[in-house]
Coordinates of C-alpha atoms in Angstrom, one line a residue:
X1 CA 41.4 91.1 52.2
X2 CA 44.9 91.2 53.8
X3 CA 45.7 91.0 57.5
X4 CA 48.8 92.2 59.3
X5 CA 50.4 89.8 61.8
X6 CA 53.5 89.7 64.1
X7 CA 55.7 87.1 62.5
X8 CA 58.7 87.0 64.8
X9 CA 59.5 88.9 68.0
X10 CA 62.9 90.3 68.8
X11 CA 64.4 88.8 71.9
X12 CA 66.3 91.5 73.8
X13 CA 65.6 90.6 77.5
X14 CA 67.5 87.3 77.3
X15 CA 70.5 89.1 75.8
X16 CA 71.0 90.9 79.2
X17 CA 72.1 87.6 80.8
X18 CA 75.8 87.0 80.6
X19 CA 76.1 83.3 79.8
X20 CA 78.3 83.4 76.7
X21 CA 75.4 83.6 74.3
X22 CA 75.0 87.4 74.0
X23 CA 76.2 87.1 70.3
X24 CA 73.1 85.0 69.6
X25 CA 71.0 88.1 70.3
X26 CA 73.2 91.1 69.4
X27 CA 76.9 91.9 68.9
X28 CA 78.5 94.9 70.4
X29 CA 81.4 96.1 72.5
X30 CA 78.7 97.6 74.7
X31 CA 76.1 95.9 77.0
X32 CA 72.4 96.2 76.7
X33 CA 71.0 96.6 80.2
X34 CA 67.6 96.0 81.8
X35 CA 67.1 97.4 85.3
X36 CA 64.9 95.2 87.4
X37 CA 62.7 98.1 88.4
X38 CA 61.9 98.9 84.7
X39 CA 60.6 95.7 83.2
X40 CA 59.3 97.2 80.0
X41 CA 62.6 98.8 78.8
X42 CA 66.1 97.9 77.8
X43 CA 68.8 100.5 77.5
X44 CA 71.4 100.9 74.8
X45 CA 74.4 103.2 75.5
X46 CA 75.9 105.4 72.8
X47 CA 77.5 103.0 70.3
X48 CA 77.0 100.2 67.8
X49 CA 74.6 97.2 68.0
X50 CA 74.4 94.5 65.3
X51 CA 71.3 92.3 65.3
X52 CA 72.3 89.9 62.4
X53 CA 72.1 87.1 64.9
X54 CA 70.6 83.7 65.5
X55 CA 67.5 84.9 67.3
X56 CA 67.0 88.4 65.9
X57 CA 67.6 88.1 62.2
X58 CA 64.7 87.2 59.9
X59 CA 64.9 83.9 57.9
X60 CA 63.3 85.6 54.9
X61 CA 64.3 82.9 52.4
X62 CA 62.5 80.3 54.3
X63 CA 59.4 82.4 55.1
X64 CA 59.2 83.1 51.3
X65 CA 59.7 79.5 50.3
X66 CA 57.4 77.7 52.8
X67 CA 54.6 80.3 53.6
X68 CA 52.1 82.7 52.1
X69 CA 53.5 85.6 54.1
X70 CA 54.2 88.8 52.1
X71 CA 55.0 92.5 52.6
X72 CA 57.5 92.1 55.4
X73 CA 58.4 94.9 57.9
X74 CA 60.7 95.5 60.8
X75 CA 58.8 97.3 63.6
X76 CA 60.4 98.9 66.7
X77 CA 59.2 100.8 69.7
X78 CA 62.1 103.0 70.9
X79 CA 63.0 106.4 72.3
X80 CA 66.2 108.2 71.5
X81 CA 68.5 109.4 68.7
X82 CA 69.9 106.6 66.4
X83 CA 70.7 105.5 62.9
X84 CA 69.4 102.2 61.6
X85 CA 70.8 100.2 58.7
X86 CA 68.6 97.5 57.2
X87 CA 70.5 94.8 55.4
X88 CA 70.4 91.3 54.0
X89 CA 72.8 88.4 53.4
X90 CA 72.8 85.5 51.0
X91 CA 75.3 82.7 49.9
X92 CA 76.1 82.4 46.2
X93 CA 76.8 79.3 44.2
X94 CA 80.5 79.5 45.1
X95 CA 79.6 79.4 48.8
X96 CA 80.6 83.1 49.3
X97 CA 78.4 85.3 51.6
X98 CA 77.2 88.6 50.1
X99 CA 75.6 91.6 51.9
X100 CA 72.8 93.8 50.5
X101 CA 72.1 97.2 52.0
X102 CA 68.3 97.7 52.0
X103 CA 67.8 101.0 53.7
X104 CA 69.5 103.6 55.9
X105 CA 67.4 105.6 58.4
X106 CA 68.2 108.4 60.9
X107 CA 65.7 109.0 63.7
X108 CA 65.4 111.3 66.7
X109 CA 62.5 110.0 68.9
X110 CA 62.0 112.4 71.8
X111 CA 59.2 110.2 73.1
X112 CA 58.5 106.5 73.0
X113 CA 57.4 105.9 69.4
X114 CA 56.5 103.0 67.1
X115 CA 58.4 103.1 63.8
X116 CA 58.1 100.8 60.8
X117 CA 60.8 99.9 58.2
X118 CA 59.6 98.1 55.1
X119 CA 61.7 95.2 53.7
X120 CA 61.8 95.2 49.9
X121 CA 61.4 91.4 49.8
X122 CA 60.4 90.9 46.2
X123 CA 63.4 92.6 44.6
X124 CA 66.3 91.3 46.7
X125 CA 68.4 88.1 46.8
X126 CA 68.9 88.0 50.5
X127 CA 67.9 84.9 52.5
X128 CA 68.6 86.4 55.9
X129 CA 67.5 90.0 56.9
X130 CA 68.9 91.9 59.9
X131 CA 69.6 95.4 61.1
X132 CA 72.2 97.5 62.9
X133 CA 71.6 100.4 65.2
X134 CA 74.1 103.2 65.8
X135 CA 72.9 105.1 68.9
X136 CA 74.0 108.8 69.2
X137 CA 73.2 108.8 72.9
X138 CA 71.5 106.4 75.4
X139 CA 68.4 104.9 73.8
X140 CA 65.4 103.1 75.2
X141 CA 64.1 99.9 73.6
X142 CA 60.6 98.8 74.5
X143 CA 59.5 96.3 71.9
X144 CA 60.4 95.0 68.4
X145 CA 59.3 92.4 65.9
X146 CA 59.1 91.5 62.2
X147 CA 55.6 91.6 60.8
X148 CA 53.9 90.6 57.6
X149 CA 50.8 91.0 55.6
X150 CA 48.9 87.9 54.4
X151 CA 45.6 87.3 52.6
X152 CA 43.1 86.2 55.2
X153 CA 42.1 83.3 53.0
X154 CA 45.7 81.9 53.4
X155 CA 45.7 82.0 57.2
X156 CA 45.3 78.5 58.8
X157 CA 44.4 77.5 62.3
X158 CA 46.9 75.0 63.6
X159 CA 46.4 73.2 66.9
X160 CA 49.6 71.7 68.2
X161 CA 49.8 69.2 71.1
X162 CA 53.1 69.2 72.8
X163 CA 54.0 65.7 74.0
X164 CA 56.8 65.2 76.5
X165 CA 58.0 61.9 77.9
X166 CA 59.5 62.3 81.4
X167 CA 61.1 59.9 83.9
X168 CA 61.9 61.4 87.3
X169 CA 63.0 64.8 86.0
X170 CA 60.6 66.8 88.2
X171 CA 62.8 70.0 88.4
X172 CA 63.0 70.3 84.6
X173 CA 59.3 69.6 84.1
X174 CA 58.3 72.1 86.9
X175 CA 60.5 74.8 85.5
X176 CA 59.3 74.3 81.9
X177 CA 55.6 74.1 82.9
X178 CA 55.9 77.4 84.8
X179 CA 57.6 79.0 81.8
X180 CA 55.0 78.0 79.3
X181 CA 52.1 78.9 81.7
X182 CA 53.5 82.4 82.1
X183 CA 54.2 82.9 78.4
X184 CA 52.6 80.8 75.6
X185 CA 49.5 79.9 77.7
X186 CA 48.9 83.5 78.6
X187 CA 49.4 84.9 75.2
X188 CA 46.1 85.6 73.5
X189 CA 47.6 85.0 70.1
X190 CA 49.1 81.7 71.0
X191 CA 47.3 79.9 73.8
X192 CA 44.4 78.5 71.7
X193 CA 46.9 76.9 69.4
X194 CA 48.6 74.7 72.0
X195 CA 47.9 71.9 74.5
X196 CA 50.4 69.8 76.4
X197 CA 50.5 66.1 77.3
X198 CA 53.2 65.2 79.9
X199 CA 53.7 61.5 79.8
X200 CA 55.0 60.6 83.3
X201 CA 56.9 57.3 82.9
X202 CA 58.1 57.5 86.5
X203 CA 54.6 58.3 87.9
X204 CA 56.2 60.8 90.3
X205 CA 54.4 64.0 89.2
X206 CA 51.3 65.1 91.0
X207 CA 48.6 65.9 88.3
X208 CA 46.9 68.3 90.6
X209 CA 50.0 70.5 90.6
X210 CA 50.2 70.7 86.9
X211 CA 46.9 70.0 85.2
X212 CA 44.8 73.0 83.9
X213 CA 42.9 73.9 80.7
X214 CA 46.0 73.4 78.6
X215 CA 48.2 70.8 80.4
X216 CA 47.6 67.2 81.4
X217 CA 49.9 64.9 83.2
X218 CA 49.4 61.2 82.1
X219 CA 50.9 58.6 84.4
X220 CA 52.5 55.8 82.4
X221 CA 54.6 52.7 83.2
X222 CA 58.3 53.0 82.3
X223 CA 58.3 52.0 78.6
X224 CA 61.1 54.4 77.7
X225 CA 61.1 57.2 75.2
X226 CA 59.4 55.3 72.4
X227 CA 56.6 54.1 74.7
X228 CA 56.2 57.5 76.2
X229 CA 56.0 59.3 72.8
X230 CA 53.6 56.6 71.5
X231 CA 51.4 57.2 74.5
X232 CA 51.7 60.9 73.9
X233 CA 50.6 60.5 70.3
X234 CA 47.6 58.3 71.3
X235 CA 46.5 60.8 74.0
X236 CA 46.8 63.7 71.7
X237 CA 44.8 62.0 68.9
X238 CA 42.0 61.1 71.3
X239 CA 41.6 64.4 73.2
X240 CA 38.6 66.7 72.7
X241 CA 40.1 68.9 70.1
X242 CA 42.1 66.9 67.5
X243 CA 45.5 68.4 66.8
X244 CA 46.8 69.2 63.4
X245 CA 50.4 68.6 64.7
X246 CA 52.1 66.8 67.5
X247 CA 55.3 68.5 68.9
X248 CA 57.6 66.0 70.5
X249 CA 59.9 67.5 73.1
X250 CA 62.4 66.0 75.7
X251 CA 61.8 66.6 79.4
X252 CA 65.4 67.7 80.3
X253 CA 65.6 70.7 78.0
X254 CA 65.7 74.5 78.2
X255 CA 63.9 76.7 75.6
X256 CA 62.7 80.1 74.7
X257 CA 59.0 80.6 74.3
X258 CA 59.6 82.5 71.1
X259 CA 60.4 79.1 69.5
X260 CA 56.8 78.1 70.0
X261 CA 55.6 81.3 68.4
X262 CA 57.8 80.7 65.3
X263 CA 56.5 77.2 64.9
X264 CA 52.9 78.4 65.3
X265 CA 53.4 81.1 62.7
X266 CA 55.0 78.7 60.2
X267 CA 52.0 76.4 60.5
X268 CA 49.5 79.3 60.3
X269 CA 51.0 80.5 57.0
X270 CA 52.2 77.2 55.5
X271 CA 51.7 76.6 51.8
X272 CA 49.8 73.4 51.2
X273 CA 52.6 71.7 49.3
X274 CA 54.6 71.6 52.6
X275 CA 51.7 70.1 54.8
X276 CA 53.6 66.8 55.4
X277 CA 56.9 68.4 56.4
X278 CA 58.4 67.9 59.9
X279 CA 59.6 71.1 61.6
X280 CA 62.9 70.0 63.0
X281 CA 64.1 72.1 66.0
X282 CA 67.8 72.4 66.5
X283 CA 69.6 71.0 69.6
X284 CA 72.0 73.4 71.1
X285 CA 74.5 72.3 73.8
X286 CA 73.8 73.2 77.4
X287 CA 77.6 73.2 78.2
X288 CA 78.3 75.5 75.3
X289 CA 75.1 77.3 74.7
X290 CA 76.2 79.0 71.5
X291 CA 77.1 75.7 69.8
X292 CA 74.6 73.9 67.6
X293 CA 74.9 70.1 67.8
X294 CA 72.2 69.2 65.2
X295 CA 69.1 70.4 63.5
X296 CA 68.7 67.5 61.0
X297 CA 70.6 64.3 61.4
X298 CA 71.9 61.8 58.9
X299 CA 72.1 58.0 59.2
X300 CA 75.3 57.6 57.3
X301 CA 76.2 54.7 54.9
X302 CA 78.8 53.7 57.4
X303 CA 76.2 53.0 60.1
X304 CA 76.9 56.2 62.1
X305 CA 74.4 58.8 63.2
X306 CA 75.4 62.4 63.1
X307 CA 74.5 66.0 62.1
X308 CA 74.2 67.0 58.5
X309 CA 75.7 70.4 59.2
X310 CA 79.0 71.5 60.8
X311 CA 79.1 72.3 64.5
X312 CA 78.2 75.9 64.1
X313 CA 79.1 78.6 66.7
X314 CA 75.9 80.6 66.6
X315 CA 77.6 83.7 68.2
X316 CA 79.2 84.2 64.8
X317 CA 77.4 86.1 62.0
X318 CA 78.6 83.9 59.2
X319 CA 77.4 80.7 61.0
X320 CA 73.9 82.3 61.3
X321 CA 73.8 82.9 57.5
X322 CA 75.2 79.4 56.6
X323 CA 72.9 77.7 59.1
X324 CA 69.9 78.8 57.0
X325 CA 71.0 76.4 54.1
X326 CA 68.1 74.4 52.9
X327 CA 69.5 70.9 52.7
X328 CA 69.0 68.6 49.7
X329 CA 66.4 66.0 50.6
X330 CA 67.8 62.6 51.5
X331 CA 66.0 59.4 52.7
X332 CA 68.7 58.8 55.2
X333 CA 67.9 62.0 57.2
X334 CA 66.0 62.2 60.4
X335 CA 64.8 64.7 63.1
X336 CA 65.6 64.2 66.7
X337 CA 62.7 64.1 69.1
X338 CA 64.2 66.6 71.5
X339 CA 62.0 69.2 69.6
X340 CA 60.2 67.9 66.5
X341 CA 56.8 68.9 65.2
X342 CA 55.0 66.2 63.1
X343 CA 51.7 66.7 61.2
X344 CA 48.9 64.3 62.2
X345 CA 48.5 63.3 58.6
X346 CA 51.7 61.2 59.5
X347 CA 51.5 60.8 63.3
X348 CA 48.4 58.5 63.3
X349 CA 47.2 55.7 65.4
X350 CA 48.2 53.2 62.6
X351 CA 51.6 54.8 62.3
X352 CA 53.1 54.9 65.8
X353 CA 56.8 54.4 66.7
X354 CA 58.4 51.0 67.1
X355 CA 58.9 49.7 70.7
X356 CA 62.6 50.4 70.9
X357 CA 62.4 51.6 74.6
X358 CA 65.1 54.3 73.9
X359 CA 67.4 55.4 71.1
X360 CA 66.7 55.2 67.4
X361 CA 62.9 55.5 67.5
X362 CA 63.1 59.0 66.1
X363 CA 65.6 57.9 63.4
X364 CA 63.4 55.0 62.4
X365 CA 60.2 57.1 62.3
X366 CA 61.7 59.7 60.0
X367 CA 63.2 57.2 57.7
X368 CA 60.0 55.0 57.6
X369 CA 57.9 58.0 56.6
X370 CA 60.4 59.4 54.1
X371 CA 60.3 62.6 56.2
X372 CA 61.2 66.0 54.7
X373 CA 62.2 68.9 57.1
X374 CA 61.9 72.6 57.7
X375 CA 64.5 74.1 60.0
X376 CA 64.8 77.8 61.0
X377 CA 67.1 80.0 63.1
X378 CA 65.5 80.5 66.5
X379 CA 63.5 77.2 66.6
X380 CA 65.6 75.3 69.1
X381 CA 66.1 73.9 72.5
X382 CA 69.2 73.4 74.7
X383 CA 70.1 69.9 75.7
X384 CA 73.0 68.2 77.3
X385 CA 75.5 67.1 74.6
X386 CA 75.8 63.4 73.9
X387 CA 79.6 63.5 74.1
X388 CA 79.5 64.0 77.8
X389 CA 77.4 61.0 78.8
X390 CA 78.7 57.9 76.9
X391 CA 77.2 54.7 78.1
X392 CA 78.3 51.4 76.6
X393 CA 75.0 49.8 77.4
X394 CA 73.3 52.6 75.4
X395 CA 75.7 53.3 72.6
X396 CA 77.1 49.8 72.0
X397 CA 74.1 47.6 72.8
X398 CA 70.9 49.6 72.6
X399 CA 71.8 51.8 69.5
X400 CA 73.1 48.9 67.4
X401 CA 70.3 46.5 68.3
X402 CA 67.8 49.1 67.2
X403 CA 69.8 50.1 64.2
X404 CA 69.8 46.5 62.9
X405 CA 66.0 46.4 63.3
X406 CA 65.2 49.8 61.7
X407 CA 67.5 49.1 58.8
X408 CA 65.9 45.7 58.3
X409 CA 62.4 47.1 58.3
X410 CA 63.2 49.9 55.9
X411 CA 64.5 48.4 52.7
X412 CA 65.2 51.7 51.1
X413 CA 68.1 52.2 53.4
X414 CA 69.6 48.8 52.8
X415 CA 72.8 50.5 51.6
X416 CA 73.6 51.4 55.3
X417 CA 76.2 48.9 56.6
X418 CA 75.1 48.6 60.3
X419 CA 76.7 45.1 60.6
X420 CA 80.0 46.4 59.2
X421 CA 80.0 49.2 61.7
X422 CA 79.5 46.6 64.5
X423 CA 82.4 44.6 63.1
X424 CA 84.6 47.7 63.0
X425 CA 83.7 48.7 66.6
X426 CA 84.2 45.2 67.9
X427 CA 87.8 45.1 66.7
X428 CA 88.5 48.6 68.0
X429 CA 87.3 47.5 71.4
X430 CA 89.4 44.4 71.3
X431 CA 92.5 46.4 70.5
X432 CA 91.9 48.5 73.5
X433 CA 91.1 45.5 75.7
X434 CA 87.4 46.5 76.3
X435 CA 86.0 43.0 76.4
X436 CA 82.8 44.1 78.1
X437 CA 82.1 46.6 75.3
X438 CA 82.7 43.9 72.7
X439 CA 80.2 41.6 74.4
X440 CA 77.6 44.4 74.5
X441 CA 77.9 44.7 70.7
X442 CA 77.5 40.9 70.4
X443 CA 74.4 41.1 72.6
X444 CA 72.9 43.6 70.2
X445 CA 73.3 41.1 67.3
X446 CA 72.1 38.2 69.4
X447 CA 69.0 39.9 70.5
X448 CA 68.3 41.2 67.0
X449 CA 68.4 37.6 65.8
X450 CA 65.7 36.6 68.3
X451 CA 63.3 38.4 65.9
X452 CA 60.2 40.5 66.5
X453 CA 58.8 38.4 69.3
X454 CA 61.7 39.5 71.5
X455 CA 61.2 43.2 70.9
X456 CA 57.4 43.0 71.2
X457 CA 57.6 41.4 74.6
X458 CA 60.7 43.1 75.9
X459 CA 60.8 44.6 79.4
X460 CA 63.0 47.5 78.3
X461 CA 63.6 48.8 81.8
X462 CA 64.8 45.4 83.0
X463 CA 66.9 44.9 79.9
X464 CA 68.7 48.3 80.4
X465 CA 69.4 47.6 84.0
X466 CA 70.9 44.2 83.0
X467 CA 73.1 45.8 80.3
X468 CA 74.3 48.6 82.6
X469 CA 75.3 45.9 85.2
X470 CA 77.3 44.1 82.4
X471 CA 79.0 47.3 81.3
X472 CA 82.2 48.8 82.6
X473 CA 81.8 50.5 85.9
X474 CA 83.6 53.9 86.0
X475 CA 85.5 54.9 89.1
X476 CA 86.5 58.3 90.5
X477 CA 90.0 59.3 89.5
X478 CA 92.2 59.1 92.5
X479 CA 95.7 60.6 93.1
X480 CA 97.4 57.3 92.5
X481 CA 95.7 57.0 89.1
X482 CA 96.2 60.6 87.9
X483 CA 99.9 60.2 87.0
X484 CA 99.0 57.6 84.4
X485 CA 96.7 60.0 82.5
X486 CA 98.1 62.3 79.9
X487 CA 95.4 65.0 80.1
X488 CA 97.2 67.3 77.6
X489 CA 97.2 64.7 74.8
X490 CA 94.1 62.7 75.9
X491 CA 92.2 63.5 72.7
X492 CA 95.1 63.2 70.4
X493 CA 94.6 60.4 67.9
X494 CA 96.9 59.0 65.1
X495 CA 97.1 55.9 63.0
X496 CA 100.0 53.6 62.6
X497 CA 101.8 52.8 59.3
X498 CA 104.3 50.5 57.8
X499 CA 105.7 47.7 59.9
X500 CA 104.2 49.0 63.2
X501 CA 100.7 48.7 61.6
X502 CA 101.4 45.2 60.4
X503 CA 102.6 44.1 63.8
X504 CA 99.6 45.8 65.5
X505 CA 97.1 44.1 63.3
X506 CA 98.7 40.7 62.9
X507 CA 99.3 40.1 66.6
X508 CA 96.0 41.9 67.6
X509 CA 97.9 44.4 69.8
X510 CA 99.8 41.7 71.6
X511 CA 97.0 39.2 72.1
X512 CA 98.7 36.6 69.8
X513 CA 102.3 37.2 71.0
X514 CA 104.0 35.2 73.7
X515 CA 103.6 37.0 77.0
X516 CA 107.3 37.9 77.1
X517 CA 107.0 39.8 73.8
X518 CA 103.6 41.5 74.4
X519 CA 103.5 45.2 75.1
X520 CA 103.5 46.3 78.7
X521 CA 103.1 50.0 78.2
X522 CA 100.5 52.2 79.9
X523 CA 98.4 54.7 77.9
X524 CA 95.3 56.8 78.3
X525 CA 92.4 57.5 75.9
X526 CA 89.0 59.2 76.1
X527 CA 86.3 56.9 77.5
X528 CA 83.7 55.9 74.9
X529 CA 84.7 56.4 71.3
X530 CA 88.3 57.1 72.1
X531 CA 90.6 55.1 69.8
X532 CA 94.2 55.7 68.7
X533 CA 96.4 53.1 67.1
X534 CA 99.5 55.0 68.0
X535 CA 98.6 55.2 71.7
X536 CA 97.4 51.6 71.9
X537 CA 100.5 50.1 70.1
X538 CA 102.5 48.0 72.6
X539 CA 100.2 49.0 75.5
X540 CA 99.3 46.4 78.1
X541 CA 97.1 48.7 80.2
X542 CA 94.7 51.4 79.0
X543 CA 93.1 54.1 81.2
X544 CA 89.8 55.2 79.5
X545 CA 89.1 58.6 81.0
X546 CA 86.0 60.7 81.3
X547 CA 87.6 64.1 82.2
X548 CA 84.3 66.0 82.4
X549 CA 83.1 63.9 85.3
X550 CA 86.6 62.9 86.6
X551 CA 86.0 59.2 86.1
X552 CA 87.9 56.4 84.5
X553 CA 87.9 52.6 83.8
X554 CA 91.0 50.5 83.4
X555 CA 91.4 48.0 80.6
X556 CA 94.1 45.3 80.8
X557 CA 95.1 42.7 78.1
X558 CA 93.5 39.4 79.0
X559 CA 94.2 36.5 76.7
X560 CA 91.5 34.3 78.1
X561 CA 88.9 37.0 77.7
X562 CA 90.2 37.7 74.2
X563 CA 89.9 34.0 73.1
X564 CA 86.4 33.7 74.6
X565 CA 85.1 36.9 73.1
X566 CA 86.5 36.3 69.6
X567 CA 85.1 32.8 69.6
X568 CA 81.7 34.2 70.4
X569 CA 82.1 36.8 67.7
X570 CA 83.0 34.3 65.0
X571 CA 80.1 32.0 66.0
X572 CA 77.6 34.8 66.1
X573 CA 78.7 36.2 62.7
X574 CA 78.1 32.8 61.1
X575 CA 74.6 32.8 62.6
X576 CA 73.9 36.3 61.4
X577 CA 74.9 35.4 57.8
X578 CA 72.8 32.1 57.9
X579 CA 69.7 33.5 59.6
X580 CA 69.5 37.1 58.5
X581 CA 67.0 36.7 55.6
X582 CA 64.6 34.6 57.7
X583 CA 64.8 37.1 60.6
X584 CA 64.4 40.1 58.3
X585 CA 61.2 38.6 56.8
X586 CA 59.8 38.0 60.3
X587 CA 60.4 41.7 61.3
X588 CA 58.8 43.0 58.1
X589 CA 55.8 40.7 58.5
X590 CA 55.2 42.1 62.0
X591 CA 55.9 45.8 61.1
X592 CA 52.4 47.1 60.6
X593 CA 51.1 45.3 63.7
X594 CA 53.9 46.9 65.9
X595 CA 53.1 50.3 64.6
X596 CA 49.4 50.1 65.4
X597 CA 47.3 51.3 68.3
X598 CA 46.0 47.8 69.2
X599 CA 49.6 46.6 69.8
X600 CA 50.5 49.7 71.7
X601 CA 47.5 49.7 74.0
X602 CA 48.4 46.1 75.1
X603 CA 52.1 47.0 75.4
X604 CA 51.3 50.0 77.5
X605 CA 48.9 47.9 79.7

């Protein structure tokens, strides 16, 4: 016997907010309006509205591939006179996008009426389905969704525990709790499929304010993201109703409740061969809400982390189509824990994260478990982009210390050259006179070489405070500093060539020249990853600038610091080469113990 189900709701209400993301809901020269006094209706003026968008198209190719859903429909509740074109898109082997017209309808609804448009899913090539509406006069929109039919025997009953680690982000948590309480936890179709464990590393939330039948605040000591998510997994696996999946989500995010519906429907209809797949939610940028930062990441052979896809502008129709690409599986891929749903066949008490405190725990967990991923348009959160909050203590020390450990403990990614990336970054920081940054990189190697006993007994909070104190301290840009900053060309970057490149490298940007011949120029670069040989050549002073927050730090050539730092580097690299195999064996010998509940219960106290 078959059953009809709502697969995916159209999101029109959010499209009425002017925040630069209207193109993620619909595209038109006209504005959909929603009067406050009429909550059930949105109005479309006479004109053209295209819904081939990130939130309102249907990812037919993925629903067909991953689920048992069949007999797809577009269903609308509307009033008014309009034409509707049903269409699909797909990308061919030459990477060209094609359009298929699936139906053209003309309607004149004198009253509020429910209309159904079948999607001929079995005979088309389209991967993404959408529709366009041409209104002949003002029309009223009440509701809309894509629906499916499915055999009742194929419907599953997922139970998803959302686990969020938070540290003094009360405003975010309160806002998100109120949103889910008023939507997902009030929806009769969804509420019995979800619970939420909020792991409070700051112990600042009042459980009485938040706790109810679905939500529990769990006070926790500050053990970072990895400790918080490990506690979340343990709490989820030991609650009254055991979850089928654990959905890890950051605290400082914005989301649409519809993302939870789409995850729930995916799991309710999932084919058994995809039971062990992670659902990897995309991270969109808060500062540019239409820009996708990442849905699946890649730990590259060069030792860098980054998105597998381009930085798509999701206001654009072709980005929506291309974003639905199903990536070739690769053991170097990972899912960020800003919004990641993991089956409890994998998230087990003997398979918990490593005690990294923060950064890299999600990368390591995906790689350790040879994770495979499902992504889908509309399953996402908004989060602050990483490019606006560079921290040397985080990016140079914490990331590279943890990358050395995770690479060592996962032999199948031994082709990644983490140590070579550290070498490369070390010399880039030397050439721009950032000696503190260099020493943070060396601290990462030194602490890695201390072996598993160091990481097992580490006070992560104290360690991060210490590294922050040893990092560069940015200062507000004042009027006397501003003339030295070339804002117009701040992000320009160019290499040297020929004799200039030889001089730059041989004399280490003036460090090995007599003082009289060393460069005395002043230049400006972006703070963090900013590096430009052409700008740094013959400079004696470098202003590293964070223009978003109007901050800077000043680097100046210092021969004594150079000699001391390079001496430490050379000594430490000899140690690394001599001790690596012994240290690597120690990490591998301790791996299973550090992933288990017994270790974590002691670590969490």
